[in-house]
GROMACS .gro file of C-alpha atoms in nm:
model
  185
    1UNK     CA    1   8.568  10.800   7.750
    2UNK     CA    2   8.646  10.442   7.844
    3UNK     CA    3   8.557  10.202   7.564
    4UNK     CA    4   8.584   9.886   7.775
    5UNK     CA    5   8.759   9.726   8.066
    6UNK     CA    6   8.793   9.349   8.061
    7UNK     CA    7   8.853   9.105   8.346
    8UNK     CA    8   9.105   8.823   8.353
    9UNK     CA    9   9.007   8.586   8.635
   10UNK     CA   10   9.183   8.269   8.752
   11UNK     CA   11   9.023   8.050   9.017
   12UNK     CA   12   9.359   7.889   9.086
   13UNK     CA   13   9.714   8.021   9.088
   14UNK     CA   14   9.859   8.226   8.802
   15UNK     CA   15  10.192   8.065   8.710
   16UNK     CA   16  10.208   8.172   8.347
   17UNK     CA   17  10.242   8.502   8.167
   18UNK     CA   18   9.998   8.781   8.082
   19UNK     CA   19  10.176   9.014   7.843
   20UNK     CA   20  10.035   9.316   7.658
   21UNK     CA   21  10.216   9.482   7.368
   22UNK     CA   22  10.028   9.803   7.456
   23UNK     CA   23   9.822   9.904   7.760
   24UNK     CA   24   9.678   9.634   7.987
   25UNK     CA   25   9.343   9.791   8.070
   26UNK     CA   26   9.207   9.470   8.223
   27UNK     CA   27   9.142   9.387   8.582
   28UNK     CA   28   9.352   9.077   8.665
   29UNK     CA   29   9.237   8.865   8.958
   30UNK     CA   30   9.328   8.531   9.111
   31UNK     CA   31   9.188   8.377   9.428
   32UNK     CA   32   9.520   8.197   9.479
   33UNK     CA   33   9.894   8.264   9.448
   34UNK     CA   34  10.080   8.444   9.169
   35UNK     CA   35  10.426   8.335   9.055
   36UNK     CA   36  10.418   8.429   8.689
   37UNK     CA   37  10.461   8.751   8.492
   38UNK     CA   38  10.216   9.034   8.425
   39UNK     CA   39  10.376   9.282   8.187
   40UNK     CA   40  10.264   9.573   7.970
   41UNK     CA   41  10.460   9.775   7.719
   42UNK     CA   42  10.226  10.061   7.812
   43UNK     CA   43  10.010  10.128   8.119
   44UNK     CA   44   9.850   9.880   8.358
   45UNK     CA   45   9.498  10.007   8.419
   46UNK     CA   46   9.346  10.320   8.271
   47UNK     CA   47   9.222  10.663   8.371
   48UNK     CA   48   8.933  10.875   8.253
   49UNK     CA   49   9.043  11.124   7.986
   50UNK     CA   50   8.866  11.410   7.808
   51UNK     CA   51   8.808  11.436   7.432
   52UNK     CA   52   9.161  11.577   7.389
   53UNK     CA   53   9.324  11.287   7.574
   54UNK     CA   54   9.397  11.485   7.891
   55UNK     CA   55   9.351  11.325   8.233
   56UNK     CA   56   9.024  11.419   8.401
   57UNK     CA   57   9.057  11.505   8.771
   58UNK     CA   58   8.801  11.612   9.026
   59UNK     CA   59   8.836  11.940   9.215
   60UNK     CA   60   9.045  11.763   9.482
   61UNK     CA   61   9.272  11.603   9.213
   62UNK     CA   62   9.196  11.228   9.231
   63UNK     CA   63   9.187  11.043   8.901
   64UNK     CA   64   8.903  10.813   8.798
   65UNK     CA   65   9.099  10.488   8.762
   66UNK     CA   66   9.009  10.149   8.612
   67UNK     CA   67   9.170   9.804   8.608
   68UNK     CA   68   9.428   9.668   8.852
   69UNK     CA   69   9.559   9.344   8.998
   70UNK     CA   70   9.416   9.140   9.288
   71UNK     CA   71   9.606   8.838   9.420
   72UNK     CA   72   9.423   8.625   9.678
   73UNK     CA   73   9.735   8.443   9.801
   74UNK     CA   74  10.111   8.495   9.800
   75UNK     CA   75  10.291   8.681   9.521
   76UNK     CA   76  10.640   8.581   9.412
   77UNK     CA   77  10.590   8.689   9.051
   78UNK     CA   78  10.690   8.989   8.844
   79UNK     CA   79  10.459   9.283   8.760
   80UNK     CA   80  10.616   9.514   8.502
   81UNK     CA   81  10.487   9.827   8.328
   82UNK     CA   82  10.685  10.041   8.086
   83UNK     CA   83  10.411  10.303   8.125
   84UNK     CA   84  10.222  10.389   8.445
   85UNK     CA   85  10.036  10.176   8.697
   86UNK     CA   86   9.692  10.336   8.731
   87UNK     CA   87   9.501  10.043   8.884
   88UNK     CA   88   9.527   9.923   9.244
   89UNK     CA   89   9.742   9.621   9.332
   90UNK     CA   90   9.630   9.408   9.626
   91UNK     CA   91   9.813   9.101   9.760
   92UNK     CA   92   9.619   8.921  10.035
   93UNK     CA   93   9.918   8.700  10.123
   94UNK     CA   94  10.291   8.767  10.133
   95UNK     CA   95  10.463   8.974   9.862
   96UNK     CA   96  10.813   8.846   9.781
   97UNK     CA   97  10.794   8.931   9.411
   98UNK     CA   98  10.881   9.242   9.212
   99UNK     CA   99  10.666   9.536   9.105
  100UNK     CA  100  10.845   9.761   8.855
  101UNK     CA  101  10.700  10.064   8.678
  102UNK     CA  102  10.898  10.291   8.445
  103UNK     CA  103  10.643  10.574   8.430
  104UNK     CA  104  10.564  10.818   8.150
  105UNK     CA  105  10.418  11.169   8.129
  106UNK     CA  106  10.038  11.192   8.144
  107UNK     CA  107   9.868  11.468   7.944
  108UNK     CA  108   9.675  11.696   8.179
  109UNK     CA  109   9.883  11.614   8.489
  110UNK     CA  110  10.194  11.779   8.631
  111UNK     CA  111  10.524  11.628   8.516
  112UNK     CA  112  10.581  11.466   8.858
  113UNK     CA  113  10.256  11.263   8.851
  114UNK     CA  114  10.376  10.946   8.682
  115UNK     CA  115  10.480  10.597   8.789
  116UNK     CA  116  10.259  10.413   9.038
  117UNK     CA  117   9.944  10.626   9.070
  118UNK     CA  118   9.719  10.360   9.227
  119UNK     CA  119   9.692  10.209   9.574
  120UNK     CA  120   9.926   9.927   9.680
  121UNK     CA  121   9.803   9.698   9.958
  122UNK     CA  122  10.013   9.398  10.066
  123UNK     CA  123   9.920   9.187  10.369
  124UNK     CA  124  10.293   9.120  10.418
  125UNK     CA  125  10.588   9.275  10.230
  126UNK     CA  126  10.866   9.026  10.300
  127UNK     CA  127  11.243   9.022  10.247
  128UNK     CA  128  11.308   8.978   9.877
  129UNK     CA  129  11.002   9.182   9.780
  130UNK     CA  130  11.071   9.497   9.579
  131UNK     CA  131  10.883   9.797   9.445
  132UNK     CA  132  11.072  10.012   9.193
  133UNK     CA  133  10.922  10.319   9.022
  134UNK     CA  134  11.060  10.570   8.775
  135UNK     CA  135  10.814  10.816   8.933
  136UNK     CA  136  10.584  10.802   9.235
  137UNK     CA  137  10.492  10.510   9.458
  138UNK     CA  138  10.128  10.602   9.517
  139UNK     CA  139  10.004  10.953   9.449
  140UNK     CA  140   9.940  11.179   9.751
  141UNK     CA  141   9.784  11.442   9.520
  142UNK     CA  142   9.546  11.177   9.387
  143UNK     CA  143   9.477  11.037   9.737
  144UNK     CA  144   9.630  10.692   9.676
  145UNK     CA  145   9.853  10.521   9.931
  146UNK     CA  146  10.082  10.223   9.990
  147UNK     CA  147   9.999   9.989  10.281
  148UNK     CA  148  10.260   9.723  10.358
  149UNK     CA  149  10.200   9.473  10.636
  150UNK     CA  150  10.521   9.373  10.820
  151UNK     CA  151  10.738   9.568  10.573
  152UNK     CA  152  11.082   9.416  10.518
  153UNK     CA  153  11.110   9.451  10.140
  154UNK     CA  154  11.277   9.723   9.933
  155UNK     CA  155  11.126  10.038   9.775
  156UNK     CA  156  11.307  10.265   9.528
  157UNK     CA  157  11.140  10.559   9.353
  158UNK     CA  158  11.250  10.855   9.149
  159UNK     CA  159  10.961  11.050   9.303
  160UNK     CA  160  10.784  11.055   9.637
  161UNK     CA  161  10.653  10.750   9.823
  162UNK     CA  162  10.313  10.789   9.991
  163UNK     CA  163  10.363  10.520  10.254
  164UNK     CA  164  10.083  10.457  10.505
  165UNK     CA  165  10.226  10.165  10.695
  166UNK     CA  166  10.436  10.047  10.985
  167UNK     CA  167  10.799  10.157  10.983
  168UNK     CA  168  11.013  10.059  10.685
  169UNK     CA  169  11.384  10.080  10.766
  170UNK     CA  170  11.567  10.370  10.600
  171UNK     CA  171  11.803  10.127  10.426
  172UNK     CA  172  11.503   9.974  10.246
  173UNK     CA  173  11.348  10.303  10.130
  174UNK     CA  174  11.508  10.515   9.859
  175UNK     CA  175  11.285  10.795   9.730
  176UNK     CA  176  11.306  11.128   9.550
  177UNK     CA  177  11.611  11.000   9.361
  178UNK     CA  178  11.649  11.269   9.098
  179UNK     CA  179  11.949  11.490   9.163
  180UNK     CA  180  12.189  11.382   8.889
  181UNK     CA  181  12.134  11.008   8.937
  182UNK     CA  182  12.051  10.801   8.633
  183UNK     CA  183  11.746  10.593   8.719
  184UNK     CA  184  11.572  10.333   8.509
  185UNK     CA  185  11.299  10.108   8.633
   0.00000   0.00000   0.00000
């Protein structure tokens, strides 16, 4: 049951801060650039759950997801979640900012399905851009992917990275970092 999903919409650029002490269930959208901070102490976006709080999946395992972030221009800001990122993140311009998700266990899903569980779509992922996840970067089991136009940024993940893009150099992609390494997003 989803009680409500709100929308935060800015016609112009977002240069300030949107901070949630809990989950940020809202859809955040700007038609322009983003250089501020979007942060949640919990999850960004939401998923459908049953009466017991367990994630509801279809027979092929995708989640029903709500919320997300859409940036119509360039993104040099910070997006931070101490929980999971369930919603999609789309940047129509160049991404030079940071996207960081700690990840946390989700009732009803396997222990590995945490972190960035939505789609990531960046028109351009430039030098200086970074995606860091304490779990997955997009969820192959849930049929979400990461598309990075002209990828030159950096990706680090404790889990797998479901990358559907042009070649990202090996030096800029660290994934499945779990064998004895201490990792915090």
